[in-house]
Amino acid sequence: MAFRATAALRQGLRLRPAFELAQRAACLQLVLARWGLETAALMGLRGEQTANDEERKARAVEAITAALYESGMDDHATPAERAMLEKPYRAWEYGDYVYGDHWEAMGVLQWLVGRQHKVPPYYSSFDRARLFQSTGIMPADPSTLERFVDSFMAPQMRQHVDEQQLQAEVDAAEAWSWRARAQELLRLRDEIAKADEAQPRAAAAAGEESLLERTLREKGIPPALRKMAAEIHVKIPLGVQRAHQRGIVASVEGGDFAIAVEMKEDGAGQPRTAAVPYASLDAGHLDALRKIAESRLLAFSWALGRLDPWDPAKAGELGSINPVSAVWAPES
C-alpha cells in the first residue's frame, strides 16, 4: 500500500506560478543549446567542417545571446547563465560544461507545465530531442521564447499535474536522491576508514573535525545524512525496504532499488532487459544515476520554493522537500 503521511507532516505542495516555471525552463533551454554547440566543438565532432562552418556556429552563438536579451529572458536568467551565454564561442571553461548535467531539471520543469507526459524512471533520462521540440523554442529566435512563456501567463492558468501526481514524484525524487547519496557515503566511508582510524585520538577528544567528517562536508552531503555514516551499511537496506513498502519505489532486486538494464540480444535477435541491484552498477553508471536524481531534485526544490534563487551549485546540499524525507517519515 502506498505511504500516506499524517496531516501534520503533509502540509501540501505549492508550486510557483506556471509562467515562472516556463521562464526557468526557457532559460535552461538557451544555456543547453549553447552547451550543445560548445560540447561538439570540445569533443572534435566537426567532421570535414570548413572555416565557414565555424563562422556559422559563432553567429549562432551570438544569436542565442541576443535572443536572451531581446526576449527579456535575461531578467530571469541567473548571473552565471548570463555570463556563460555572453562568452565568445569556444571560450567556455570546465565549470560551464558541467551545466550540461541539468537536462533532467529542464525535463521536470516541462512536465510540471504539461509539455512532457511523464517523468522517466530514475535509471533513464528524458529524451533530449523531445525536450527541445516540445517547447517550440528556437534558441536564436526571441519571438519563440516570448510565445512559449506567454502561453502560461493567463490568470486562469491551472496546474497541469494534480497534487497526488506531484506528491508521488517528489517522494520518488527524494528516495532516489537519498539512495545516490547513501551510495556515495558508503564509498567514502570505506575508502577513508583506515586513514580516519590513524588520526590521533587526541584530535577527536578535543572536538576537532575528523577526516571522515571533513570529506563528507566537502562532498556536500547534508548533515542529516552524515549522521548515518557509521551505520550506512545498515541504513541502506532498511531505507530500500521502507521505500518499497510505501510504494515510492516500484520494485527491488537483491534487496536494493531495481535498475532495468538492456542485455545482449537473445537467440531471436531481440534485445532484452533485466533487473539488477542499484549497488551492482559500476562507478560510471552510479555517477550517471546520481546526476539524474540530483538534477530532478534541484528542479522540484526550486519549483516548490525550497530553493531560491536557482543555483545548481547547491544541488548536492539539498535536503528533503517534504517536512520529513519520504523514505524516513513516520507512518500514519
Tab-separated table of C-alpha atoms in Angstrom:
chain	number	residue	atom	x	y	z
A	1	MET	CA	0.000	0.000	0.000
A	2	ALA	CA	1.336	3.431	-0.899
A	3	PHE	CA	2.522	5.522	2.025
A	4	ARG	CA	0.250	8.238	3.357
A	5	ALA	CA	1.812	10.599	5.885
A	6	THR	CA	-0.050	12.284	8.690
A	7	ALA	CA	-1.792	15.592	8.062
A	8	ALA	CA	0.715	17.258	10.354
A	9	LEU	CA	3.573	16.273	8.057
A	10	ARG	CA	1.813	16.700	4.702
A	11	GLN	CA	1.104	20.407	4.555
A	12	GLY	CA	0.583	20.451	0.796
A	13	LEU	CA	2.976	21.246	-2.021
A	14	ARG	CA	2.596	24.682	-3.574
A	15	LEU	CA	4.176	25.217	-6.961
A	16	ARG	CA	5.391	28.525	-8.285
A	17	PRO	CA	3.100	30.054	-10.944
A	18	ALA	CA	3.225	28.279	-14.297
A	19	PHE	CA	4.771	31.276	-16.069
A	20	GLU	CA	7.714	31.250	-13.631
A	21	LEU	CA	8.291	27.566	-14.321
A	22	ALA	CA	8.164	28.331	-18.056
A	23	GLN	CA	10.651	31.192	-17.714
A	24	ARG	CA	13.111	28.946	-15.896
A	25	ALA	CA	12.664	26.175	-18.471
A	26	ALA	CA	13.260	28.677	-21.290
A	27	CYS	CA	16.477	29.952	-19.698
A	28	LEU	CA	17.718	26.402	-19.274
A	29	GLN	CA	16.940	25.637	-22.907
A	30	LEU	CA	19.021	28.595	-24.077
A	31	VAL	CA	22.003	27.555	-21.979
A	32	LEU	CA	21.707	23.913	-23.043
A	33	ALA	CA	21.501	24.941	-26.699
A	34	ARG	CA	24.799	26.750	-26.226
A	35	TRP	CA	26.124	23.742	-24.292
A	36	GLY	CA	25.434	21.549	-27.324
A	37	LEU	CA	27.487	23.785	-29.621
A	38	GLU	CA	30.355	24.043	-27.155
A	39	THR	CA	30.400	20.322	-26.374
A	40	ALA	CA	30.507	19.386	-30.048
A	41	ALA	CA	33.453	21.728	-30.558
A	42	LEU	CA	35.246	20.451	-27.454
A	43	MET	CA	34.935	16.813	-28.480
A	44	GLY	CA	36.016	17.479	-32.050
A	45	LEU	CA	32.712	16.412	-33.596
A	46	ARG	CA	33.122	18.726	-36.550
A	47	GLY	CA	33.777	16.237	-39.354
A	48	GLU	CA	35.008	17.963	-42.502
A	49	GLN	CA	33.809	21.386	-41.488
A	50	THR	CA	35.295	24.461	-43.075
A	51	ALA	CA	36.059	27.915	-41.749
A	52	ASN	CA	32.597	28.915	-42.963
A	53	ASP	CA	31.069	26.266	-40.689
A	54	GLU	CA	32.927	27.704	-37.721
A	55	GLU	CA	31.750	31.190	-38.604
A	56	ARG	CA	28.176	29.932	-38.875
A	57	LYS	CA	28.350	28.400	-35.399
A	58	ALA	CA	29.888	31.560	-33.981
A	59	ARG	CA	26.984	33.540	-35.439
A	60	ALA	CA	24.544	31.034	-33.919
A	61	VAL	CA	26.130	31.603	-30.511
A	62	GLU	CA	25.778	35.359	-30.934
A	63	ALA	CA	22.142	34.929	-31.971
A	64	ILE	CA	21.362	32.843	-28.872
A	65	THR	CA	22.870	35.526	-26.648
A	66	ALA	CA	20.936	38.246	-28.461
A	67	ALA	CA	17.705	36.252	-28.078
A	68	LEU	CA	18.235	36.136	-24.321
A	69	TYR	CA	18.135	39.933	-24.118
A	70	GLU	CA	15.644	40.687	-26.882
A	71	SER	CA	13.082	38.317	-25.338
A	72	GLY	CA	13.563	39.732	-21.845
A	73	MET	CA	14.702	36.352	-20.524
A	74	ASP	CA	17.849	37.976	-19.151
A	75	ASP	CA	15.718	39.183	-16.228
A	76	HIS	CA	15.026	35.549	-15.321
A	77	ALA	CA	18.438	34.027	-16.060
A	78	THR	CA	20.950	33.730	-13.243
A	79	PRO	CA	24.189	35.765	-13.307
A	80	ALA	CA	26.072	32.537	-14.073
A	81	GLU	CA	23.786	31.750	-17.022
A	82	ARG	CA	24.159	35.250	-18.449
A	83	ALA	CA	27.934	35.022	-18.089
A	84	MET	CA	28.028	31.674	-19.915
A	85	LEU	CA	25.925	32.963	-22.796
A	86	GLU	CA	27.973	36.147	-23.121
A	87	LYS	CA	31.281	34.326	-23.556
A	88	PRO	CA	32.607	34.086	-27.129
A	89	TYR	CA	32.210	30.799	-28.983
A	90	ARG	CA	34.656	28.125	-27.739
A	91	ALA	CA	35.609	30.201	-24.697
A	92	TRP	CA	33.754	28.087	-22.129
A	93	GLU	CA	35.568	26.742	-19.063
A	94	TYR	CA	35.118	23.448	-17.210
A	95	GLY	CA	32.527	24.832	-14.813
A	96	ASP	CA	30.375	25.919	-17.753
A	97	TYR	CA	30.282	22.454	-19.316
A	98	VAL	CA	29.050	20.968	-16.033
A	99	TYR	CA	25.764	22.793	-16.664
A	100	GLY	CA	25.028	20.010	-19.119
A	101	ASP	CA	24.105	17.860	-16.117
A	102	HIS	CA	20.775	19.682	-15.890
A	103	TRP	CA	18.810	18.356	-18.844
A	104	GLU	CA	16.811	16.422	-16.269
A	105	ALA	CA	15.898	19.623	-14.445
A	106	MET	CA	14.539	21.059	-17.691
A	107	GLY	CA	12.554	17.867	-18.176
A	108	VAL	CA	10.953	18.150	-14.742
A	109	LEU	CA	10.014	21.790	-15.346
A	110	GLN	CA	8.438	20.883	-18.681
A	111	TRP	CA	6.499	18.060	-17.009
A	112	LEU	CA	5.190	20.495	-14.414
A	113	VAL	CA	3.791	22.779	-17.143
A	114	GLY	CA	2.370	19.925	-19.204
A	115	ARG	CA	4.942	19.715	-22.008
A	116	GLN	CA	6.139	16.227	-21.009
A	117	HIS	CA	3.711	13.376	-20.382
A	118	LYS	CA	5.696	11.683	-17.619
A	119	VAL	CA	8.903	11.684	-15.622
A	120	PRO	CA	11.012	8.708	-16.775
A	121	PRO	CA	12.320	6.113	-14.308
A	122	TYR	CA	15.403	7.264	-12.423
A	123	TYR	CA	17.662	4.923	-14.392
A	124	SER	CA	16.779	6.618	-17.706
A	125	SER	CA	16.788	10.179	-18.977
A	126	PHE	CA	14.306	12.490	-20.647
A	127	ASP	CA	14.607	12.375	-24.433
A	128	ARG	CA	16.705	15.445	-25.229
A	129	ALA	CA	15.399	15.947	-28.752
A	130	ARG	CA	11.833	15.825	-27.449
A	131	LEU	CA	12.672	18.326	-24.712
A	132	PHE	CA	13.782	20.831	-27.332
A	133	GLN	CA	10.868	20.179	-29.665
A	134	SER	CA	8.098	20.292	-27.061
A	135	THR	CA	8.504	23.982	-26.213
A	136	GLY	CA	8.526	25.303	-29.769
A	137	ILE	CA	11.530	27.434	-28.818
A	138	MET	CA	14.106	28.205	-31.485
A	139	PRO	CA	17.046	29.392	-29.355
A	140	ALA	CA	18.112	32.058	-31.855
A	141	ASP	CA	14.568	33.428	-32.303
A	142	PRO	CA	13.412	35.639	-29.399
A	143	SER	CA	9.789	35.593	-30.566
A	144	THR	CA	9.574	31.846	-29.900
A	145	LEU	CA	10.790	32.376	-26.345
A	146	GLU	CA	8.137	35.019	-25.824
A	147	ARG	CA	5.363	32.828	-27.254
A	148	PHE	CA	6.309	29.908	-25.036
A	149	VAL	CA	6.274	31.957	-21.830
A	150	ASP	CA	3.199	33.996	-22.822
A	151	SER	CA	1.189	30.790	-23.208
A	152	PHE	CA	1.381	30.376	-19.419
A	153	MET	CA	0.560	33.972	-18.478
A	154	ALA	CA	-3.252	33.701	-18.344
A	155	PRO	CA	-4.565	34.369	-14.801
A	156	GLN	CA	-6.814	31.308	-15.008
A	157	MET	CA	-3.902	29.045	-15.971
A	158	ARG	CA	-4.257	25.872	-13.921
A	159	GLN	CA	-1.541	23.469	-12.883
A	160	HIS	CA	-1.011	20.557	-15.272
A	161	VAL	CA	-0.285	17.999	-12.544
A	162	ASP	CA	-2.585	17.228	-9.665
A	163	GLU	CA	-1.464	17.118	-6.050
A	164	GLN	CA	-1.310	13.333	-5.914
A	165	GLN	CA	0.901	13.122	-9.015
A	166	LEU	CA	3.154	15.855	-7.705
A	167	GLN	CA	3.486	14.241	-4.288
A	168	ALA	CA	4.390	10.888	-5.841
A	169	GLU	CA	7.122	12.445	-7.991
A	170	VAL	CA	8.536	14.492	-5.117
A	171	ASP	CA	8.680	11.340	-2.986
A	172	ALA	CA	10.446	9.489	-5.808
A	173	ALA	CA	12.963	12.316	-6.262
A	174	GLU	CA	13.745	12.265	-2.554
A	175	ALA	CA	14.104	8.483	-2.461
A	176	TRP	CA	16.428	8.216	-5.463
A	177	SER	CA	18.481	11.189	-4.312
A	178	TRP	CA	18.815	9.582	-0.882
A	179	ARG	CA	19.913	6.287	-2.460
A	180	ALA	CA	22.552	8.011	-4.593
A	181	ARG	CA	23.939	9.944	-1.637
A	182	ALA	CA	23.903	6.863	0.563
A	183	GLN	CA	25.990	5.012	-2.029
A	184	GLU	CA	28.479	7.871	-2.130
A	185	LEU	CA	28.567	7.953	1.650
A	186	LEU	CA	29.223	4.212	1.762
A	187	ARG	CA	32.045	4.539	-0.757
A	188	LEU	CA	33.670	7.388	1.135
A	189	ARG	CA	33.290	5.640	4.456
A	190	ASP	CA	35.021	2.507	3.211
A	191	GLU	CA	37.678	4.493	1.378
A	192	ILE	CA	38.880	6.561	4.316
A	193	ALA	CA	38.087	4.316	7.272
A	194	LYS	CA	41.702	3.271	7.828
A	195	ALA	CA	43.033	6.800	7.440
A	196	ASP	CA	40.412	8.089	9.852
A	197	GLU	CA	41.379	5.493	12.447
A	198	ALA	CA	45.013	6.529	12.081
A	199	GLN	CA	44.291	10.080	13.188
A	200	PRO	CA	45.457	10.932	16.683
A	201	ARG	CA	42.705	10.102	19.140
A	202	ALA	CA	43.532	13.349	20.903
A	203	ALA	CA	42.031	15.219	17.941
A	204	ALA	CA	38.668	13.535	18.448
A	205	ALA	CA	38.832	14.161	22.168
A	206	ALA	CA	39.485	17.842	21.501
A	207	GLY	CA	36.369	18.045	19.339
A	208	GLU	CA	38.270	18.549	16.088
A	209	GLU	CA	36.730	17.573	12.756
A	210	SER	CA	37.694	14.065	11.673
A	211	LEU	CA	38.893	13.168	8.197
A	212	LEU	CA	35.559	11.455	7.518
A	213	GLU	CA	33.553	14.480	8.621
A	214	ARG	CA	35.676	16.858	6.572
A	215	THR	CA	35.406	14.722	3.429
A	216	LEU	CA	31.629	14.445	3.746
A	217	ARG	CA	31.339	18.196	4.219
A	218	GLU	CA	33.424	18.853	1.111
A	219	LYS	CA	31.243	16.431	-0.883
A	220	GLY	CA	28.120	18.404	0.059
A	221	ILE	CA	26.343	15.518	1.788
A	222	PRO	CA	23.610	17.040	4.015
A	223	PRO	CA	24.128	16.937	7.805
A	224	ALA	CA	21.080	14.694	8.315
A	225	LEU	CA	22.661	12.026	6.125
A	226	ARG	CA	26.135	12.487	7.606
A	227	LYS	CA	24.744	11.306	10.932
A	228	MET	CA	24.089	7.917	9.315
A	229	ALA	CA	27.728	7.448	8.254
A	230	ALA	CA	28.651	4.894	10.896
A	231	GLU	CA	25.606	2.737	10.127
A	232	ILE	CA	25.059	3.467	6.433
A	233	HIS	CA	25.598	-0.191	5.510
A	234	VAL	CA	22.592	-0.998	7.716
A	235	LYS	CA	20.530	2.043	6.766
A	236	ILE	CA	20.608	1.351	3.020
A	237	PRO	CA	18.683	-1.964	3.103
A	238	LEU	CA	16.312	-0.530	5.707
A	239	GLY	CA	15.624	2.549	3.575
A	240	VAL	CA	15.137	0.394	0.477
A	241	GLN	CA	12.600	-1.749	2.325
A	242	ARG	CA	10.668	1.286	3.580
A	243	ALA	CA	10.612	2.948	0.146
A	244	HIS	CA	9.306	-0.242	-1.462
A	245	GLN	CA	6.688	-0.963	1.186
A	246	ARG	CA	5.346	2.573	0.887
A	247	GLY	CA	5.046	2.409	-2.873
A	248	ILE	CA	7.665	5.096	-3.516
A	249	VAL	CA	9.869	2.650	-5.426
A	250	ALA	CA	8.052	0.166	-7.634
A	251	SER	CA	10.443	-2.774	-7.461
A	252	VAL	CA	13.548	-4.051	-5.721
A	253	GLU	CA	16.184	-6.557	-6.735
A	254	GLY	CA	18.592	-8.253	-4.375
A	255	GLY	CA	17.408	-6.074	-1.502
A	256	ASP	CA	18.149	-2.864	-3.412
A	257	PHE	CA	16.457	-0.458	-5.809
A	258	ALA	CA	15.920	-2.340	-9.075
A	259	ILE	CA	17.637	-0.935	-12.168
A	260	ALA	CA	16.469	-2.095	-15.603
A	261	VAL	CA	19.437	-2.687	-17.903
A	262	GLU	CA	19.500	-3.755	-21.529
A	263	MET	CA	21.187	-7.100	-22.097
A	264	LYS	CA	22.633	-8.665	-25.229
A	265	GLU	CA	20.211	-9.810	-27.887
A	266	ASP	CA	18.558	-13.172	-27.362
A	267	GLY	CA	18.538	-16.028	-29.862
A	268	ALA	CA	15.778	-14.338	-31.858
A	269	GLY	CA	17.855	-11.196	-32.234
A	270	GLN	CA	15.709	-9.198	-29.824
A	271	PRO	CA	17.252	-7.109	-27.043
A	272	ARG	CA	16.051	-7.963	-23.565
A	273	THR	CA	16.102	-6.191	-20.236
A	274	ALA	CA	16.945	-7.481	-16.796
A	275	ALA	CA	16.701	-6.014	-13.306
A	276	VAL	CA	19.914	-5.602	-11.322
A	277	PRO	CA	20.536	-4.154	-7.838
A	278	TYR	CA	21.490	-0.471	-7.650
A	279	ALA	CA	24.764	-1.201	-5.848
A	280	SER	CA	25.898	-3.668	-8.545
A	281	LEU	CA	26.438	-0.911	-11.120
A	282	ASP	CA	29.917	0.306	-11.970
A	283	ALA	CA	31.192	3.730	-10.921
A	284	GLY	CA	30.273	5.400	-14.206
A	285	HIS	CA	26.655	4.250	-14.119
A	286	LEU	CA	26.319	5.096	-10.426
A	287	ASP	CA	27.523	8.610	-11.188
A	288	ALA	CA	25.010	8.924	-14.032
A	289	LEU	CA	22.150	7.889	-11.726
A	290	ARG	CA	23.341	10.334	-9.080
A	291	LYS	CA	23.272	13.190	-11.592
A	292	ILE	CA	19.754	12.290	-12.758
A	293	ALA	CA	18.429	12.256	-9.194
A	294	GLU	CA	20.331	15.395	-8.203
A	295	SER	CA	19.109	17.420	-11.183
A	296	ARG	CA	15.478	16.373	-10.771
A	297	LEU	CA	15.536	17.103	-7.037
A	298	LEU	CA	17.005	20.527	-7.849
A	299	ALA	CA	14.091	21.303	-10.187
A	300	PHE	CA	11.421	20.125	-7.754
A	301	SER	CA	13.071	22.003	-4.880
A	302	TRP	CA	13.135	25.263	-6.827
A	303	ALA	CA	9.631	24.805	-8.274
A	304	LEU	CA	8.234	24.289	-4.772
A	305	GLY	CA	10.084	27.216	-3.222
A	306	ARG	CA	12.555	25.143	-1.207
A	307	LEU	CA	15.434	26.716	-3.139
A	308	ASP	CA	15.628	30.376	-4.085
A	309	PRO	CA	17.258	31.597	-6.226
A	310	TRP	CA	18.020	28.870	-8.757
A	311	ASP	CA	21.539	27.620	-8.022
A	312	PRO	CA	22.825	24.284	-9.408
A	313	ALA	CA	25.895	24.620	-7.173
A	314	LYS	CA	23.638	23.826	-4.221
A	315	ALA	CA	22.185	20.667	-5.776
A	316	GLY	CA	24.369	18.396	-3.657
A	317	GLU	CA	23.352	20.183	-0.466
A	318	LEU	CA	19.578	19.993	-0.835
A	319	GLY	CA	17.709	18.134	1.864
A	320	SER	CA	14.171	16.813	1.666
A	321	ILE	CA	11.297	18.747	0.118
A	322	ASN	CA	8.775	17.132	2.439
A	323	PRO	CA	8.957	18.203	6.103
A	324	VAL	CA	10.470	14.756	6.718
A	325	SER	CA	12.079	12.709	3.943
A	326	ALA	CA	9.586	10.403	2.242
A	327	VAL	CA	11.823	7.411	2.994
A	328	TRP	CA	12.046	8.054	6.730
A	329	ALA	CA	8.782	9.829	7.594
A	330	PRO	CA	6.711	8.025	10.266
A	331	GLU	CA	3.692	6.089	9.093
A	332	SER	CA	0.228	7.441	9.777
